[in-house]
Amino acid sequence: MIRPHWHVLGAGAIGCLFASTLQRSGLPVTLLLRERHGEVPVQVDDGDRREPLCFPSSRPADAGHIDHLLVTTKAYDVCPAVTSVAHRLDQNSQVLLLTNGLGYSDELRRALPAMDYYLGSTTEGAYRLAPLHIYHAGRGYTRIGKPGCSSPPDWFESWSRAVQPGSWDADILGTLWLKLAINCAINPLTALHRCRNGELARPPLAAQVLALCAEIAPVCTAAGFPITSAVLHQQVREVIAATAANRSSMLQDVLAGRPTECNYITGYLLAAARQHGIDAPRNEELLTRMRKLEY
Ligand code: KPL
């Protein structure tokens, strides 16, 4: 079995969580950090367990080949972050993008056309308590795939031993589109109303969720990922119920004064809607309001 050395780019909650999971399974892991270098402590709190870990780190600008790169930045940072380590990658480097939304991989393809990458989607719940200190709030499922590729690469064996539960996903784009559709129905509303996800199950927001699903489903279908409004609405309601006490990632960004990923979620949906000649005025309005909130 190959024993890949993972470099993790994006040491937020998901980056620290996956770095610790991979390291715990015995794989070498290095954090790529702009401001630090040398050994860095990371703490993962997990209910009753508080685990102090230590990782070697290097700066993106350093030299040193990267064989396996896990990218867990915000969607808008994927392209600049990967470009900042492009001198450390070659055609054999395996790059895995584990990020919310869609559209960042198209940007990357334009910036680094020779690079080959995998995509992932996770429902793991983690949030940052302080820099390099995270809370693992809920266990989730992680899917990894590569568009047009039905079987996993060599490194997936050690990855799947470490990252459980999870699986290789031969339809990763379908999975990412479904996640995007669910995020379009939940995230902007929670960010604009500054409410937890569970608030969307009650009037008046529940009606807006229903109307959004009716707009989102035809866009997914036109883009080649068929879903009915009723099925999407059911899935959205299930996610709202399962994450009722959570603050969505978009609300967390707004509360922390960070840019949100709305351009890669609702913005991406609207670009697809335009491409297929579909009107989506409710989503347009949410994106406009989100942009006003941010600038
Ligand atoms: O993925 C999420 C997010 O916050 O980005 C949901 C599913 C909405 C859970 O909060």
mmCIF file of N, CA and C in Angstrom, residues 19-83:
data_model
loop_
_atom_site.group_PDB
_atom_site.id
_atom_site.type_symbol
_atom_site.label_atom_id
_atom_site.label_comp_id
_atom_site.label_asym_id
_atom_site.label_seq_id
_atom_site.Cartn_x
_atom_site.Cartn_y
_atom_site.Cartn_z
ATOM 1 N N ALA A 19 -6.531 16.927 8.490
ATOM 2 C CA ALA A 19 -5.102 16.747 8.792
ATOM 3 C C ALA A 19 -4.964 15.814 9.994
ATOM 4 N N SER A 20 -5.791 16.037 11.028
ATOM 5 C CA SER A 20 -5.665 15.209 12.228
ATOM 6 C C SER A 20 -6.116 13.771 11.946
ATOM 7 N N THR A 21 -7.162 13.610 11.136
ATOM 8 C CA THR A 21 -7.647 12.264 10.807
ATOM 9 C C THR A 21 -6.580 11.484 10.038
ATOM 10 N N LEU A 22 -5.944 12.135 9.078
ATOM 11 C CA LEU A 22 -4.920 11.455 8.266
ATOM 12 C C LEU A 22 -3.701 11.135 9.119
ATOM 13 N N GLN A 23 -3.308 12.089 9.986
ATOM 14 C CA GLN A 23 -2.131 11.851 10.824
ATOM 15 C C GLN A 23 -2.388 10.716 11.818
ATOM 16 N N ARG A 24 -3.592 10.715 12.410
ATOM 17 C CA ARG A 24 -3.930 9.658 13.371
ATOM 18 C C ARG A 24 -3.852 8.268 12.742
ATOM 19 N N SER A 25 -4.112 8.189 11.430
ATOM 20 C CA SER A 25 -4.060 6.869 10.791
ATOM 21 C C SER A 25 -2.628 6.495 10.405
ATOM 22 N N GLY A 26 -1.669 7.346 10.764
ATOM 23 C CA GLY A 26 -0.266 6.995 10.547
ATOM 24 C C GLY A 26 0.339 7.603 9.292
ATOM 25 N N LEU A 27 -0.393 8.460 8.594
ATOM 26 C CA LEU A 27 0.166 9.060 7.372
ATOM 27 C C LEU A 27 0.914 10.348 7.714
ATOM 28 N N PRO A 28 2.005 10.626 7.005
ATOM 29 C CA PRO A 28 2.687 11.900 7.223
ATOM 30 C C PRO A 28 1.861 13.062 6.663
ATOM 31 N N VAL A 29 1.719 14.112 7.458
ATOM 32 C CA VAL A 29 0.903 15.266 7.060
ATOM 33 C C VAL A 29 1.675 16.543 7.375
ATOM 34 N N THR A 30 1.739 17.447 6.413
ATOM 35 C CA THR A 30 2.369 18.755 6.614
ATOM 36 C C THR A 30 1.336 19.839 6.354
ATOM 37 N N LEU A 31 1.284 20.844 7.227
ATOM 38 C CA LEU A 31 0.375 21.972 6.995
ATOM 39 C C LEU A 31 1.102 23.045 6.195
ATOM 40 N N LEU A 32 0.406 23.612 5.222
ATOM 41 C CA LEU A 32 0.973 24.733 4.462
ATOM 42 C C LEU A 32 0.410 26.008 5.069
ATOM 43 N N LEU A 33 1.265 26.780 5.700
ATOM 44 C CA LEU A 33 0.814 27.976 6.420
ATOM 45 C C LEU A 33 1.629 29.173 5.973
ATOM 46 N N ARG A 34 0.933 30.275 5.739
ATOM 47 C CA ARG A 34 1.640 31.479 5.285
ATOM 48 C C ARG A 34 2.464 32.121 6.394
ATOM 49 N N GLU A 35 1.886 32.132 7.623
ATOM 50 C CA GLU A 35 2.533 32.917 8.687
ATOM 51 C C GLU A 35 3.438 32.109 9.606
ATOM 52 N N ARG A 36 3.348 30.784 9.556
ATOM 53 C CA ARG A 36 4.116 29.988 10.523
ATOM 54 C C ARG A 36 5.048 29.042 9.782
ATOM 55 N N HIS A 37 6.043 28.541 10.481
ATOM 56 C CA HIS A 37 6.779 27.409 9.934
ATOM 57 C C HIS A 37 7.372 26.621 11.085
ATOM 58 N N GLY A 38 7.919 25.459 10.790
ATOM 59 C CA GLY A 38 8.390 24.584 11.868
ATOM 60 C C GLY A 38 7.224 23.753 12.381
ATOM 61 N N GLU A 39 7.377 23.229 13.612
ATOM 62 C CA GLU A 39 6.324 22.401 14.198
ATOM 63 C C GLU A 39 5.194 23.296 14.716
ATOM 64 N N VAL A 40 3.942 22.948 14.389
ATOM 65 C CA VAL A 40 2.842 23.770 14.919
ATOM 66 C C VAL A 40 1.847 22.885 15.682
ATOM 67 N N PRO A 41 1.387 23.378 16.837
ATOM 68 C CA PRO A 41 0.393 22.615 17.590
ATOM 69 C C PRO A 41 -1.008 22.856 17.029
ATOM 70 N N VAL A 42 -1.802 21.800 16.993
ATOM 71 C CA VAL A 42 -3.212 21.902 16.570
ATOM 72 C C VAL A 42 -4.030 21.196 17.636
ATOM 73 N N GLN A 43 -5.144 21.791 18.010
ATOM 74 C CA GLN A 43 -6.009 21.102 18.981
ATOM 75 C C GLN A 43 -7.376 20.801 18.388
ATOM 76 N N VAL A 44 -7.773 19.524 18.529
ATOM 77 C CA VAL A 44 -9.091 19.105 18.043
ATOM 78 C C VAL A 44 -9.910 18.668 19.256
ATOM 79 N N ASP A 45 -10.983 19.409 19.570
ATOM 80 C CA ASP A 45 -11.881 19.009 20.646
ATOM 81 C C ASP A 45 -13.032 18.237 20.022
ATOM 82 N N ASP A 46 -13.360 17.129 20.667
ATOM 83 C CA ASP A 46 -14.336 16.222 20.066
ATOM 84 C C ASP A 46 -15.215 15.677 21.187
ATOM 85 N N GLY A 47 -16.231 16.426 21.616
ATOM 86 C CA GLY A 47 -17.072 15.984 22.732
ATOM 87 C C GLY A 47 -16.224 15.852 23.977
ATOM 88 N N ASP A 48 -15.987 14.598 24.409
ATOM 89 C CA ASP A 48 -15.259 14.383 25.653
ATOM 90 C C ASP A 48 -13.739 14.411 25.479
ATOM 91 N N ARG A 49 -13.255 14.367 24.196
ATOM 92 C CA ARG A 49 -11.812 14.260 23.958
ATOM 93 C C ARG A 49 -11.215 15.611 23.541
ATOM 94 N N ARG A 50 -10.086 15.981 24.161
ATOM 95 C CA ARG A 50 -9.370 17.182 23.726
ATOM 96 C C ARG A 50 -8.000 16.700 23.308
ATOM 97 N N GLU A 51 -7.743 16.747 22.011
ATOM 98 C CA GLU A 51 -6.520 16.109 21.538
ATOM 99 C C GLU A 51 -5.514 17.128 21.012
ATOM 100 N N PRO A 52 -4.383 17.295 21.728
ATOM 101 C CA PRO A 52 -3.354 18.188 21.197
ATOM 102 C C PRO A 52 -2.480 17.423 20.194
ATOM 103 N N LEU A 53 -2.318 17.961 19.009
ATOM 104 C CA LEU A 53 -1.523 17.308 17.967
ATOM 105 C C LEU A 53 -0.430 18.267 17.524
ATOM 106 N N CYS A 54 0.535 17.735 16.820
ATOM 107 C CA CYS A 54 1.623 18.577 16.341
ATOM 108 C C CYS A 54 1.914 18.226 14.876
ATOM 109 N N PHE A 55 2.061 19.246 14.040
ATOM 110 C CA PHE A 55 2.315 19.009 12.617
ATOM 111 C C PHE A 55 3.542 19.775 12.161
ATOM 112 N N PRO A 56 4.335 19.174 11.273
ATOM 113 C CA PRO A 56 5.331 19.988 10.589
ATOM 114 C C PRO A 56 4.599 20.941 9.647
ATOM 115 N N SER A 57 5.186 22.099 9.405
ATOM 116 C CA SER A 57 4.525 23.015 8.473
ATOM 117 C C SER A 57 5.563 23.565 7.506
ATOM 118 N N SER A 58 5.076 24.058 6.391
ATOM 119 C CA SER A 58 5.967 24.792 5.494
ATOM 120 C C SER A 58 5.179 25.923 4.867
ATOM 121 N N ARG A 59 5.887 26.916 4.337
ATOM 122 C CA ARG A 59 5.215 28.054 3.694
ATOM 123 C C ARG A 59 4.955 27.701 2.249
ATOM 124 N N PRO A 60 3.846 28.168 1.687
ATOM 125 C CA PRO A 60 3.584 27.865 0.273
ATOM 126 C C PRO A 60 4.776 28.221 -0.616
ATOM 127 N N ALA A 61 5.427 29.361 -0.324
ATOM 128 C CA ALA A 61 6.512 29.834 -1.202
ATOM 129 C C ALA A 61 7.789 29.001 -1.095
ATOM 130 N N ASP A 62 7.886 28.137 -0.057
ATOM 131 C CA ASP A 62 9.089 27.304 0.090
ATOM 132 C C ASP A 62 9.288 26.405 -1.122
ATOM 133 N N ALA A 63 10.448 25.745 -1.135
ATOM 134 C CA ALA A 63 10.672 24.737 -2.189
ATOM 135 C C ALA A 63 10.236 23.374 -1.623
ATOM 136 N N GLY A 64 10.349 22.334 -2.377
ATOM 137 C CA GLY A 64 9.990 20.990 -1.879
ATOM 138 C C GLY A 64 8.779 20.474 -2.616
ATOM 139 N N HIS A 65 8.967 19.347 -3.255
ATOM 140 C CA HIS A 65 7.888 18.787 -4.085
ATOM 141 C C HIS A 65 6.696 18.351 -3.236
ATOM 142 N N ILE A 66 5.494 18.551 -3.756
ATOM 143 C CA ILE A 66 4.276 18.081 -3.083
ATOM 144 C C ILE A 66 3.673 16.967 -3.941
ATOM 145 N N ASP A 67 3.561 15.769 -3.334
ATOM 146 C CA ASP A 67 2.983 14.631 -4.078
ATOM 147 C C ASP A 67 1.469 14.617 -3.959
ATOM 148 N N HIS A 68 0.984 14.881 -2.728
ATOM 149 C CA HIS A 68 -0.452 14.777 -2.449
ATOM 150 C C HIS A 68 -0.889 16.056 -1.748
ATOM 151 N N LEU A 69 -1.770 16.792 -2.400
ATOM 152 C CA LEU A 69 -2.197 18.090 -1.858
ATOM 153 C C LEU A 69 -3.697 18.053 -1.576
ATOM 154 N N LEU A 70 -4.048 18.319 -0.317
ATOM 155 C CA LEU A 70 -5.460 18.413 0.053
ATOM 156 C C LEU A 70 -5.785 19.896 0.231
ATOM 157 N N VAL A 71 -6.760 20.389 -0.551
ATOM 158 C CA VAL A 71 -7.099 21.816 -0.517
ATOM 159 C C VAL A 71 -8.435 21.985 0.207
ATOM 160 N N THR A 72 -8.383 22.693 1.335
ATOM 161 C CA THR A 72 -9.598 22.870 2.144
ATOM 162 C C THR A 72 -9.838 24.359 2.411
ATOM 163 N N THR A 73 -9.441 25.184 1.467
ATOM 164 C CA THR A 73 -9.645 26.627 1.620
ATOM 165 C C THR A 73 -11.115 26.959 1.331
ATOM 166 N N LYS A 74 -11.482 28.209 1.535
ATOM 167 C CA LYS A 74 -12.772 28.703 1.046
ATOM 168 C C LYS A 74 -12.744 28.640 -0.484
ATOM 169 N N ALA A 75 -13.924 28.557 -1.093
ATOM 170 C CA ALA A 75 -14.007 28.389 -2.551
ATOM 171 C C ALA A 75 -13.255 29.500 -3.302
ATOM 172 N N TYR A 76 -13.384 30.768 -2.801
ATOM 173 C CA TYR A 76 -12.753 31.882 -3.522
ATOM 174 C C TYR A 76 -11.232 31.864 -3.385
ATOM 175 N N ASP A 77 -10.696 31.064 -2.454
ATOM 176 C CA ASP A 77 -9.247 30.998 -2.270
ATOM 177 C C ASP A 77 -8.607 29.823 -2.985
ATOM 178 N N VAL A 78 -9.404 28.900 -3.534
ATOM 179 C CA VAL A 78 -8.825 27.688 -4.127
ATOM 180 C C VAL A 78 -7.792 28.051 -5.186
ATOM 181 N N CYS A 79 -8.208 28.887 -6.156
ATOM 182 C CA CYS A 79 -7.324 29.170 -7.285
ATOM 183 C C CYS A 79 -6.063 29.921 -6.830
ATOM 184 N N PRO A 80 -6.188 31.050 -6.071
ATOM 185 C CA PRO A 80 -4.947 31.704 -5.621
ATOM 186 C C PRO A 80 -4.086 30.808 -4.737
ATOM 187 N N ALA A 81 -4.709 29.995 -3.883
ATOM 188 C CA ALA A 81 -3.913 29.160 -2.964
ATOM 189 C C ALA A 81 -3.157 28.078 -3.738
ATOM 190 N N VAL A 82 -3.824 27.402 -4.668
ATOM 191 C CA VAL A 82 -3.132 26.336 -5.412
ATOM 192 C C VAL A 82 -2.054 26.948 -6.309
ATOM 193 N N THR A 83 -2.368 28.117 -6.891
ATOM 194 C CA THR A 83 -1.374 28.785 -7.733
ATOM 195 C C THR A 83 -0.116 29.127 -6.916
#
